[in-house]
XYZ file of C-alpha atoms in Angstrom:
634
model
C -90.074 123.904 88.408
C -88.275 124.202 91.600
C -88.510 121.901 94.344
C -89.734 122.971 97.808
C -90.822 121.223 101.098
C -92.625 122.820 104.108
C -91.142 122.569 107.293
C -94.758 120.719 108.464
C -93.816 117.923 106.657
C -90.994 116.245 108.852
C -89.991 115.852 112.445
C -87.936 117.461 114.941
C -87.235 121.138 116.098
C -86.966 123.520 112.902
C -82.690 123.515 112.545
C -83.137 119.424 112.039
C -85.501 119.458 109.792
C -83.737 122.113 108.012
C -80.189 119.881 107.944
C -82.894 116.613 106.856
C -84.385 119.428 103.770
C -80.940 120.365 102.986
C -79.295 116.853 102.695
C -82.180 115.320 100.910
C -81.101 117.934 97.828
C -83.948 120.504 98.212
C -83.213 124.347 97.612
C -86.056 125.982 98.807
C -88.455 125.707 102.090
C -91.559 127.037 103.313
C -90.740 127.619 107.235
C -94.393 126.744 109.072
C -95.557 129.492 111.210
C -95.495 126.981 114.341
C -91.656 126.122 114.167
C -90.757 129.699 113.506
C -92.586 130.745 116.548
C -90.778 127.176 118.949
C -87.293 128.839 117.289
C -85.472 129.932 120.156
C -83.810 132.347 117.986
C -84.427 135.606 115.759
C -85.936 135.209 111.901
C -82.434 136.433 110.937
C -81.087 133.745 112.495
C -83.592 131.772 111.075
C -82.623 133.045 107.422
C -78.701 132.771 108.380
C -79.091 128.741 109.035
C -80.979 128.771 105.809
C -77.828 130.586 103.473
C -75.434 128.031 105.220
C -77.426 125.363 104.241
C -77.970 126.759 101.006
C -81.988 126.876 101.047
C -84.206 129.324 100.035
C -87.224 130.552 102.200
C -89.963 130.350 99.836
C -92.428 131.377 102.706
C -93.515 131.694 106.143
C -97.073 130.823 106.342
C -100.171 131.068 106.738
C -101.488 133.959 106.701
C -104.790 133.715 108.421
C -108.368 135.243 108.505
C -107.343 137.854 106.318
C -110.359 138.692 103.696
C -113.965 139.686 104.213
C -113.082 140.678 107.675
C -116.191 143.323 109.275
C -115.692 147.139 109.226
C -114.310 147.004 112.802
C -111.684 143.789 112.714
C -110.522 144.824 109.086
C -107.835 147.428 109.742
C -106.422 144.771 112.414
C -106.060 142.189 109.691
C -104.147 145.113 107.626
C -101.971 145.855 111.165
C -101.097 141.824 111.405
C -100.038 141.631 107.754
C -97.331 144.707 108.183
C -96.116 142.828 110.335
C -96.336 139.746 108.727
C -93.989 141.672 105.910
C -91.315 142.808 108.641
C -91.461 139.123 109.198
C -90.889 138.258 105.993
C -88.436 140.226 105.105
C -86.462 139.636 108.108
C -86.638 136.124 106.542
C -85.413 137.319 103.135
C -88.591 135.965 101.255
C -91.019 138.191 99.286
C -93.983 135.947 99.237
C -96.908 136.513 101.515
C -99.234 133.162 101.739
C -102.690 133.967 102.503
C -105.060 131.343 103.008
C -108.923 131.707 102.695
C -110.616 132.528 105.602
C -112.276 129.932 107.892
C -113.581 132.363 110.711
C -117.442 132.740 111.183
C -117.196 136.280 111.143
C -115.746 136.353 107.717
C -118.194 137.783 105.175
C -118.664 137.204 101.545
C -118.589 138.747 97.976
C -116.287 138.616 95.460
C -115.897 142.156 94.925
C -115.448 142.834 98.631
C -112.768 139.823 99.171
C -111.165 141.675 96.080
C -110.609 144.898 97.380
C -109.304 143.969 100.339
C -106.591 141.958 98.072
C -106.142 145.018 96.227
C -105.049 147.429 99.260
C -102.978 144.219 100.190
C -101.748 144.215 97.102
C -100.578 147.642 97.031
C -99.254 147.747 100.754
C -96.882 144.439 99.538
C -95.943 146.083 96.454
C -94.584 149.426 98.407
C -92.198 146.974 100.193
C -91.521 145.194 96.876
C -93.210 141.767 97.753
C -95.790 139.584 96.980
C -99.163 137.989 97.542
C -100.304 134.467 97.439
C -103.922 133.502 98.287
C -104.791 129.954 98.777
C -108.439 128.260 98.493
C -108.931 126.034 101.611
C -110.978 123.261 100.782
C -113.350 124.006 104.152
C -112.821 127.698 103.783
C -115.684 129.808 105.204
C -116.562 131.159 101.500
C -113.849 130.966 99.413
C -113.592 126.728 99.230
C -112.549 126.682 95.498
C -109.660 127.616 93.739
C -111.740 128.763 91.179
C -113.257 131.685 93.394
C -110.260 132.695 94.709
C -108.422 132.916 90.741
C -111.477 135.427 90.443
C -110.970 137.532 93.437
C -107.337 137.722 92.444
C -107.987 138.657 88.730
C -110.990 141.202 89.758
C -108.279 142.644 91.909
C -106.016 143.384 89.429
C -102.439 143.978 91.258
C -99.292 142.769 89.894
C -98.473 141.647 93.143
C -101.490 139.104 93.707
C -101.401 135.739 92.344
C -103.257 132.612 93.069
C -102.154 129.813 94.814
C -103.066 126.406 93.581
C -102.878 123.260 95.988
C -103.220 119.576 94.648
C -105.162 118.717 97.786
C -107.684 120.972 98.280
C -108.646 120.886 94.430
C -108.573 117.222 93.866
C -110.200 116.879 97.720
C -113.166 118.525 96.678
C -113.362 116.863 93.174
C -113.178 120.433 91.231
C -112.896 120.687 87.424
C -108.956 121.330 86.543
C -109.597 122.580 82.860
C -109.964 126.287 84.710
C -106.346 126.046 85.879
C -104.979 126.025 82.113
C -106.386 129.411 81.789
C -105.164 130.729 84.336
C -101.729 133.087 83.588
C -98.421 131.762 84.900
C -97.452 135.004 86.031
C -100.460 134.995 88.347
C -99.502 131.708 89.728
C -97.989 132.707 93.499
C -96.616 129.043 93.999
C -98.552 125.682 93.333
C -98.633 123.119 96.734
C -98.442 119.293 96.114
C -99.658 116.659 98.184
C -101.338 113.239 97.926
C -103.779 110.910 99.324
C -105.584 107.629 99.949
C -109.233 108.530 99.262
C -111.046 107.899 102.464
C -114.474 109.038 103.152
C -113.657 111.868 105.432
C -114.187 116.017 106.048
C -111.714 117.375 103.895
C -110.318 119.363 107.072
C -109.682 115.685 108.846
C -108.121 114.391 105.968
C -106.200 116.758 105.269
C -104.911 117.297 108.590
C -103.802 113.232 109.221
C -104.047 111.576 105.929
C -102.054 113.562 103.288
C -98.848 111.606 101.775
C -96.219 112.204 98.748
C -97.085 112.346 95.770
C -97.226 108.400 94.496
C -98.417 107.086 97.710
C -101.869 108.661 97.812
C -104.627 107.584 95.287
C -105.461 111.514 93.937
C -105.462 112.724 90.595
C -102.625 114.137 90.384
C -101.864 113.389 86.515
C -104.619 115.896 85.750
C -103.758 118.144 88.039
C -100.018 118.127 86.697
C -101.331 118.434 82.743
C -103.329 121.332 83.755
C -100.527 123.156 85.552
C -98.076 122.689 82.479
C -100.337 123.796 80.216
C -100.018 127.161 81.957
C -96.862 127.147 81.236
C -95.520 127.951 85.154
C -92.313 127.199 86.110
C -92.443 128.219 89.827
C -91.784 126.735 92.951
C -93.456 123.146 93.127
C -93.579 122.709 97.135
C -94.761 119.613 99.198
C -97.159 120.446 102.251
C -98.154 117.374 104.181
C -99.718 116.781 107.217
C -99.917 112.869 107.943
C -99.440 111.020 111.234
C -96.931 108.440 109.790
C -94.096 111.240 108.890
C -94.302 113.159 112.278
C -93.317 109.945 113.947
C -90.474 108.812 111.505
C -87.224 109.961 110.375
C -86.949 113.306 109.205
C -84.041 112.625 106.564
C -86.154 109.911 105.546
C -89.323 112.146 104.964
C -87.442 114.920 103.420
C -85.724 112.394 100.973
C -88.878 110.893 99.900
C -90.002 114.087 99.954
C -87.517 114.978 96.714
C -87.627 111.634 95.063
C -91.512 112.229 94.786
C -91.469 115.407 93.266
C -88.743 113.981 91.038
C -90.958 111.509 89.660
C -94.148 113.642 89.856
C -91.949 115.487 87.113
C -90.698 112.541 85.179
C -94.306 111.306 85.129
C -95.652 114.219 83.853
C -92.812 114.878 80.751
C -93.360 111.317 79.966
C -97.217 111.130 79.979
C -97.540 114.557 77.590
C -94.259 113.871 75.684
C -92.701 117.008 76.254
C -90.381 118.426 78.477
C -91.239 120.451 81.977
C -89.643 122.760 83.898
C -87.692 120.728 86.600
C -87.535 117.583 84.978
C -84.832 115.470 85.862
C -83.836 113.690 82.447
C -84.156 109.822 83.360
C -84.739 106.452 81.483
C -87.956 105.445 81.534
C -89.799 102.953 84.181
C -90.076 99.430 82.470
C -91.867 96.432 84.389
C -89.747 93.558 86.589
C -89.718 90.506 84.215
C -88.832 87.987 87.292
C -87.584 87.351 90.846
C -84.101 86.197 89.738
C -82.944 85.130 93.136
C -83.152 85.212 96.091
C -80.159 85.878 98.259
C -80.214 84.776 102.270
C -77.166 85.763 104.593
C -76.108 82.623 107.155
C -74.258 82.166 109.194
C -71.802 78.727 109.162
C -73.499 77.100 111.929
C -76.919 77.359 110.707
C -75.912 76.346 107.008
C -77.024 72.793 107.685
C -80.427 73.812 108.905
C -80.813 75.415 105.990
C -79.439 73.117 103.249
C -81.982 70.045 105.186
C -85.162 72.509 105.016
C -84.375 73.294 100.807
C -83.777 69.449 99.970
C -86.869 68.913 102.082
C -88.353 71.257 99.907
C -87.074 69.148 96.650
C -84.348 71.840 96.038
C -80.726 70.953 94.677
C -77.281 72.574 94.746
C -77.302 73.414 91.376
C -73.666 75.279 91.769
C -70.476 76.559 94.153
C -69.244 80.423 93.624
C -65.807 80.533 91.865
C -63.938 82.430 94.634
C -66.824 83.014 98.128
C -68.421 80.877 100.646
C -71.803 81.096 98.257
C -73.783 78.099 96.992
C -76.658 78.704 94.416
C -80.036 75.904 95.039
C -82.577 75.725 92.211
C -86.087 74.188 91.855
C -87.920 75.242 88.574
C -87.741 78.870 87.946
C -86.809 79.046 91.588
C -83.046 80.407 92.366
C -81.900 80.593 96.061
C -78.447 81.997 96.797
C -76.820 81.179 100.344
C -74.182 83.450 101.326
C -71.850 82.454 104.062
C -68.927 84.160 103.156
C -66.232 85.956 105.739
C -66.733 88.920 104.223
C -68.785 91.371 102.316
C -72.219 92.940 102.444
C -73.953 89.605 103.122
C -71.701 89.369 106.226
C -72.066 92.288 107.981
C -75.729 92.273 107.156
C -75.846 88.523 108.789
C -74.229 90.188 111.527
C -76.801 93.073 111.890
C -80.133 90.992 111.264
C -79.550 87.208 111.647
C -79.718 84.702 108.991
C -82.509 86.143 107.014
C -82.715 87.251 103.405
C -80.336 90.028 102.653
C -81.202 90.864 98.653
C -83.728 90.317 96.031
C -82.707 89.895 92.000
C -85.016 91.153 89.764
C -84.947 90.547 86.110
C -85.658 93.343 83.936
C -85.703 94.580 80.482
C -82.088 96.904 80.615
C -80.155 96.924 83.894
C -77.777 99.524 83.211
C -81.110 101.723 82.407
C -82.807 100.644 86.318
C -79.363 101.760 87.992
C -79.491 105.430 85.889
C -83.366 105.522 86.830
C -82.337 104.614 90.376
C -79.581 107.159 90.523
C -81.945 109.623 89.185
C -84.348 109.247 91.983
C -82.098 109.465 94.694
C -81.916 105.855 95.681
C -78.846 104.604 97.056
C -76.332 102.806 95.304
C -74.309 99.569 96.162
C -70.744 98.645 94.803
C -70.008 95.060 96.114
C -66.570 93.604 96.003
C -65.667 91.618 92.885
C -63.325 89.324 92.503
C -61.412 88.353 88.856
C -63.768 87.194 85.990
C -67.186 88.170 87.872
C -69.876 90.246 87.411
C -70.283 93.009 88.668
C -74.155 93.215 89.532
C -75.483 97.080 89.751
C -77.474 97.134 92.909
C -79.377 99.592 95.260
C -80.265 99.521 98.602
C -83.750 98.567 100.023
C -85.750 97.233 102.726
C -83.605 97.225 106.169
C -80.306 97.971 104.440
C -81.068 94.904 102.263
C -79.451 94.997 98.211
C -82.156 94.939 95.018
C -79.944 93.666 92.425
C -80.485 94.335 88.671
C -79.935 91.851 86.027
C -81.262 91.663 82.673
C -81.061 89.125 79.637
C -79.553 91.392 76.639
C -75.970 91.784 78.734
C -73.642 89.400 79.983
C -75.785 89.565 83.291
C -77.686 87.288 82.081
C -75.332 84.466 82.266
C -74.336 85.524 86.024
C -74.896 81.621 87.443
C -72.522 80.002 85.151
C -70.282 83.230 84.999
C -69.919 83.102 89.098
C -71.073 79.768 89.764
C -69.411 76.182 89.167
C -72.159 73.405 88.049
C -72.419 70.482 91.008
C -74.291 68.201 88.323
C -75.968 67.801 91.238
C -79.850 66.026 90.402
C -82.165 68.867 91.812
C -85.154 66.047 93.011
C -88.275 68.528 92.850
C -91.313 69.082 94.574
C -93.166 70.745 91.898
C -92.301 74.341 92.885
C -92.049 76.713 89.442
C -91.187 80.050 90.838
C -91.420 82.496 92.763
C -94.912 83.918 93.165
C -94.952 86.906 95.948
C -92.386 87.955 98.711
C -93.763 89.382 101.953
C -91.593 92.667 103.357
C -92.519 93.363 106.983
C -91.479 96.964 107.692
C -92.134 100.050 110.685
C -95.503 101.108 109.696
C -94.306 104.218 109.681
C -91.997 102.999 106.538
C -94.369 101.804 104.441
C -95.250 105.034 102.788
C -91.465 104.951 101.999
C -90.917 101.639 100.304
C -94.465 101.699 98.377
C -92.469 105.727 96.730
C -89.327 103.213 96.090
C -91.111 100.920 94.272
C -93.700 102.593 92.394
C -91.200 104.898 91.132
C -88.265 102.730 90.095
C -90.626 100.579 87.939
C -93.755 100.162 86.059
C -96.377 99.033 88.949
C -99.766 98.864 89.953
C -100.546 99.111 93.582
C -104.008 97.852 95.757
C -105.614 99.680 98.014
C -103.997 99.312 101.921
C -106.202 96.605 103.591
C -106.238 95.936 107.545
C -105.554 92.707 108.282
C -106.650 91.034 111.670
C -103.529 89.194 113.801
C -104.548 88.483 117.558
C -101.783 90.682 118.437
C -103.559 93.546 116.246
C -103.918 95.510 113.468
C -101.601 94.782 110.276
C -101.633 97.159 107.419
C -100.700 95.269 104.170
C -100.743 96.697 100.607
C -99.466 95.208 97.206
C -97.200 96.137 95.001
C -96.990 94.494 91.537
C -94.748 94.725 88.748
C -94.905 93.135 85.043
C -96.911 90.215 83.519
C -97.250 88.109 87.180
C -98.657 84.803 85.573
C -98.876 81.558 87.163
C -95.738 80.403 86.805
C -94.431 83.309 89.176
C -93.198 85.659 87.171
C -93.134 89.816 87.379
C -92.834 90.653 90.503
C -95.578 90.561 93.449
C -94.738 92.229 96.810
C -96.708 92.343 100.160
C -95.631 95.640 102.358
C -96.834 94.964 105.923
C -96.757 97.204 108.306
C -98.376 97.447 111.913
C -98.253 99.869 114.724
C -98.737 97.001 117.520
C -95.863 95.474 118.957
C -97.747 92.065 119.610
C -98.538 91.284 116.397
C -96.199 88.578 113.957
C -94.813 91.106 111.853
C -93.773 93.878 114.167
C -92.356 90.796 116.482
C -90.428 90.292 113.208
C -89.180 93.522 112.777
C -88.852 95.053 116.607
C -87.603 91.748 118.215
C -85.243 90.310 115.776
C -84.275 91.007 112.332
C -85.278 94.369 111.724
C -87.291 95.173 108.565
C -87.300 92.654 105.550
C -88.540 89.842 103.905
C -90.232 87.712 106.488
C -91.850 84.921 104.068
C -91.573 83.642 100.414
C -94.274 81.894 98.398
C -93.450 79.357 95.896
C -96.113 78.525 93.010
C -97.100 75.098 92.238
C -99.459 73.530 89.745
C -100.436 70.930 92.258
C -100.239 71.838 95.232
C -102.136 68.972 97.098
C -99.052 66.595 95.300
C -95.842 69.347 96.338
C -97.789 70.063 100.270
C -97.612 65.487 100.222
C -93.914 65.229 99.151
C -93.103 67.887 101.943
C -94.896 66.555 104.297
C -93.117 63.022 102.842
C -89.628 64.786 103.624
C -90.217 65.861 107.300
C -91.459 69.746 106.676
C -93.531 70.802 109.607
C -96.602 72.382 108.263
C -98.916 74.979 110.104
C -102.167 73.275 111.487
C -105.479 74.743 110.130
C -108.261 74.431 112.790
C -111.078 72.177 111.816
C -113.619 74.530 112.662
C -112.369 76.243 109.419
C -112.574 73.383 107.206
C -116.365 73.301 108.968
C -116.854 76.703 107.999
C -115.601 76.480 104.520
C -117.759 73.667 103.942
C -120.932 76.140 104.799
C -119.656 78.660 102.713
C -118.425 77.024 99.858
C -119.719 74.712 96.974
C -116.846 72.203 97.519
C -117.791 68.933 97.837
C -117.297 66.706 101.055
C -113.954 64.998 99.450
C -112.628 68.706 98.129
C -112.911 69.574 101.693
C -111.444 66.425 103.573
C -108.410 66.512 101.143
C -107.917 70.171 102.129
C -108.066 69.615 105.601
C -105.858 66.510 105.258
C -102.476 68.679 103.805
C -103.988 71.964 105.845
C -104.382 73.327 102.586
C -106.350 76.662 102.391
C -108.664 77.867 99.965
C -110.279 81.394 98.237
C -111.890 82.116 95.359
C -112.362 85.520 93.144
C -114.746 86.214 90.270
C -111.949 84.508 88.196
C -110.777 81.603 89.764
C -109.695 79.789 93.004
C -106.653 79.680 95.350
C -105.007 76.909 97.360
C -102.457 77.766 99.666
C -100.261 76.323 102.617
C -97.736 77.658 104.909
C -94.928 75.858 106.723
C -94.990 76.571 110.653
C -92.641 79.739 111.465
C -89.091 79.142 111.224
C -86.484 81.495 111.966
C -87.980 84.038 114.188
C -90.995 84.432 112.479
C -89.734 83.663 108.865
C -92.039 81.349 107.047
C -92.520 79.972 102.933
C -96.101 79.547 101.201
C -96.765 77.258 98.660
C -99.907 78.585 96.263
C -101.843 77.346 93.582
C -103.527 79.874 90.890
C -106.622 78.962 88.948
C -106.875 82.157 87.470
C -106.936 83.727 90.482
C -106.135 87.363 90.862
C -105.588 88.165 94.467
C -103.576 86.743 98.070
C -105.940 85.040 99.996
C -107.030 87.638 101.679
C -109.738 86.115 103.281
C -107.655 84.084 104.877
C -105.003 86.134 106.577
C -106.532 86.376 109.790
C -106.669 82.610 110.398
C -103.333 82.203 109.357
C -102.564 84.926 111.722
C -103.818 83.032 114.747
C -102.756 80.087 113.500
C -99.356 80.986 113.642
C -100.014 82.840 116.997
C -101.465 79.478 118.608
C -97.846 77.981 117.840
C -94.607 79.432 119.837
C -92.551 81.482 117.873
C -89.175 80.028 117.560
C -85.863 81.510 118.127
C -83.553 83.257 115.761
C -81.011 80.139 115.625
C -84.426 77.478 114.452
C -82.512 76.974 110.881
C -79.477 75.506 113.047
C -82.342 72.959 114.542
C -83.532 71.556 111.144
């Protein structure tokens, strides 16, 4: 299949997004009716940016209000589509995209819709081009592809084919088995987009909510099957109307754009093991195994700071790099890598966005196999300066510029600490912590659709529904993203993406004041956390004070006794409980600019505290953000 964007999916005036369509790899376009008629220019200018760039006009569209027009308005439809082919061909595409009509006037009958597509038909086939008709989902009469395949096989014209969407089928719930009868030849072009089901009019959602395919919740597996049972090996275009990409970047957009159709594809070949059209040949997805390490660019001064808060913590230096300003602290399953060096990535990234973490290791099955996949999708690689007898670590780029490393255990990557790393022999004293058990991104909201399409298709995931989360400075949008067999020892992977389109609240403060986006707090597990929150406390770690009145509250709610509760309150300790188990969990007060670790305890407990959030929220809100340079202070 060949990919295609509309022009309605990205920002700007219609020659950027063009140059974002063009560099994100596409080679066709459907040019949007609205920024053909803002071009300050003629459609053969239009089609001359379009050669240059080497893109493909698939379509201008819509076409509007066409069918079941009364005896007096129908020969002006007829007059508006002659036009509509000088416009077309102007443009140098053949493909006339007719959507159903919406207009109150509009009249029904399949046999009259039809013969109105079968003079159409005829007019586009004297000019040698084509006709596409489209089932809206809040079309006037014609609201289901299923109609319209009718009225275009009761027509009868070579010329007239269907076209299928992914939103307005799967919006309305409609049976797909119809669309694996239906002939590829009289598939026109088939329209993908996504979405988070929301209990909306389908012309609302549509309009505001649509996303890429892999960020919406639709089923667009089924849809997919269906379509490659026809065999069709047409264009495969994204049209997507959504809020979030009309304020962001339109290279970004556009490159998401392609990755998402490249793993629609992949997805697709995989689940019916068989090749399709289009399918970009690709390892497979396999889960994250573990957070590795954890990598945090410093600067020299605020080293100290630092080193003081992880031996608070009951981390040791477990090892010095061979040749760079890099030491590697371990607690557990817990690896920490702080990167002063002159030079390098972690530099310049120090340099850009503080002391802050600049990478993330993950563990998985075959790391040479996650870079191809990565490559595959478009993601960006990383090649790192490497000195004599070390590793070279394949890595990508991620969050805010930061590095997602690869390693795996059946290579010699597996051995990268004693490979770069000299052993201190240094005792690492402990505070109980075992791993690593989520990492918290805070991002642009309008990113988030972005980073939840890198994840979800680099590896194996499941993702939760988004969930609004209450700071006093506003609205936070947080969604999960997990990876592998999380356990609770902290290991797979658990991410929190949190976005929010207030500037008041902790996480844009984060993001728009100092660092830009990135990880902006770490949670360690512990099988006792009321022991590991006392030896902190023990070595001078400021935790964040929990208002009684929630302890009072908890106690009202809750079947904990008297004692469970006073020993809660005592360590500020926080608790939630699922249909599976309970959750403690504590958070030290905000360090550098916002930056924060949580220690958690799982009793077979599934989820993140949600309930929660919002008091930690104000919590942290009732206490004065620090500065960028607190780690120098510690």
């Amino acid at each position: 299949m060949i990919p295609s964007i509309a022009t309605v999916c990205v920002s700007g005036t219609l020659v950027e997004k063009l140059e974002a369509i063009a560099t994100a790899g596409f080679p066709a376009v459907e040019i949007f009716e609205n920024d053909l008629i803002a071009f300050p220019g003629s459609p053969a200018e239009v089609r001359r940016i379009c050669g240059d760039l080497g893109l493909s006009i698939v379509t201008c569209q819509p076409f509007r209000d066409f069918e079941g027009m009364p005896e007096g308005r129908r020969q002006r439809t007829f007059d508006r589509a002659e036009r509509k082919f000088d416009l077309l061909q102007e443009l140098g595409s053949e493909l006339l995209f007719v959507c159903s009509n919406v207009s109150p006037e509009a009249q029904s009958g399949i046999d009259r819709l039809a013969a109105d597509f079968v003079e159409l038909g005829e007019r586009a086939g004297r000019r040698g081009l084509r006709v596409g008709y489209e089932a809206l989902a809040w079309g006037r009469h014609i609201y289901d592809y299923r109609d319209a395949w009718e009225i275009v096989r009761r027509a009868g014209r070579p010329e007239v084919g269907v076209v299928l969407d992914s939103f307005h089928i799967l919006a309305r719930k409609l049976d797909l088995a119809t669309i694996a009868t239906i002939p590829r030849d009289k598939i026109a072009m088939v329209q993908m987009a996504d979405a988070p089901l929301l209990q909306l009019d389908p012309l609302s959602w549509s309009r505001h909510w649509r996303c890429l395919p892999g960020q919406g919740d639709l089923d667009l597996a089924g849809f997919m099957d269906a379509l490659v049972a026809t065999g069709y090996d047409g264009v495969l275009s994204l049209e997507i109307f959504n809020d979030r990409f009309r304020a962001g970047s339109a290279r970004s957009v556009a490159l998401d754009g392609h990755r998402s159709l490249i793993w629609v594809l992949d997805e697709t070949a995989r689940r019916l093991g068989r090749p399709v059209p289009g399918a970009v040949p690709m390892p497979v997805p396999r889960p994250v195994e573990a957070v590795e390490f954890i990598e945090f660019a410093i600067a020299e001064a605020e080293r100290p700071g630092l080193e003081k808060l992880l031996r608070a913590f009951g981390f040791g230096r477990a090892g010095r790099h061979r040749s760079k300003d890099v030491d590697l602290w371990s607690q557990g399953d817990i690896r920490l890598v702080l990167n002063s060096d002159a030079e390098g990535f972690a530099h310049s990234y120090q340099i850009t966005h503080g002391t802050s973490v600049c990478a993330l290791a993950l563990r998985v099955p075959d790391a040479r196999e996650a870079i191809e996949r990565a490559r595959a999708l478009l993601d960006l690689p990383h090649a790192g300066a490497v000195g004599p007898g070390e590793l070279d670590i394949p890595a990508v780029r991620g969050v805010g510029g930061s590095l997602v490393y690869f390693l795996d255990r059946a290579s010699a990557l597996g051995r990268w600490a004693e490979v770069d790393f000299e052993p201190t022999g240094e005792v690492v004293p402990g505070a109980g912590l075992l791993g690593v058990d989520h990492v918290s991104q805070s991002m642009q909201y309008e990113e988030m659709l972005t980073w939840l399409l890198f994840y979800s298709s680099l590896f194996e995931t499941r993702k939760s529904p988004t969930q609004a989360v209450i700071d006093p400075g506003g609205v936070v949008q947080s969604q999960v993203v997990e990876s592998g067999p999380v356990d609770g020892a902290g290991h797979g992977l658990r991410l929190i993406l949190n976005g929010s389109q207030s500037h008041r609240t902790l996480s844009a403060r984060f993001v728009n004041e100092l660092f830009g986006s990135g990880v902006q707090h770490i949670a360690f597990v512990t099988h006792d956390i009321a022991a590991t929150i006392g030896r902190l406390v023990a070595s001078g770690v400021a935790m964040l004070p929990i208002p009684e009145n929630y302890y009072d509250d908890l106690e009202a709610r809750s079947d904990l006794s008297a004692a469970d509760i006073d020993a809660l309150k005592a360590l500020n300790i926080l608790y939630d409980r699922d249909a599976g188990g309970e959750f403690r969990h504590a958070y030290t007060a905000t360090l550098n600019g916002g930056f924060f670790f949580e220690i958690v305890q799982r009793d077979n407990y599934a989820g993140y505290g949600a309930a929660n959030a919002a008091i930690r929220l104000t919590a942290q809100a009732n206490l004065q953000m620090p500065a960028a340079s607190a780690f120098a202070g510690q």
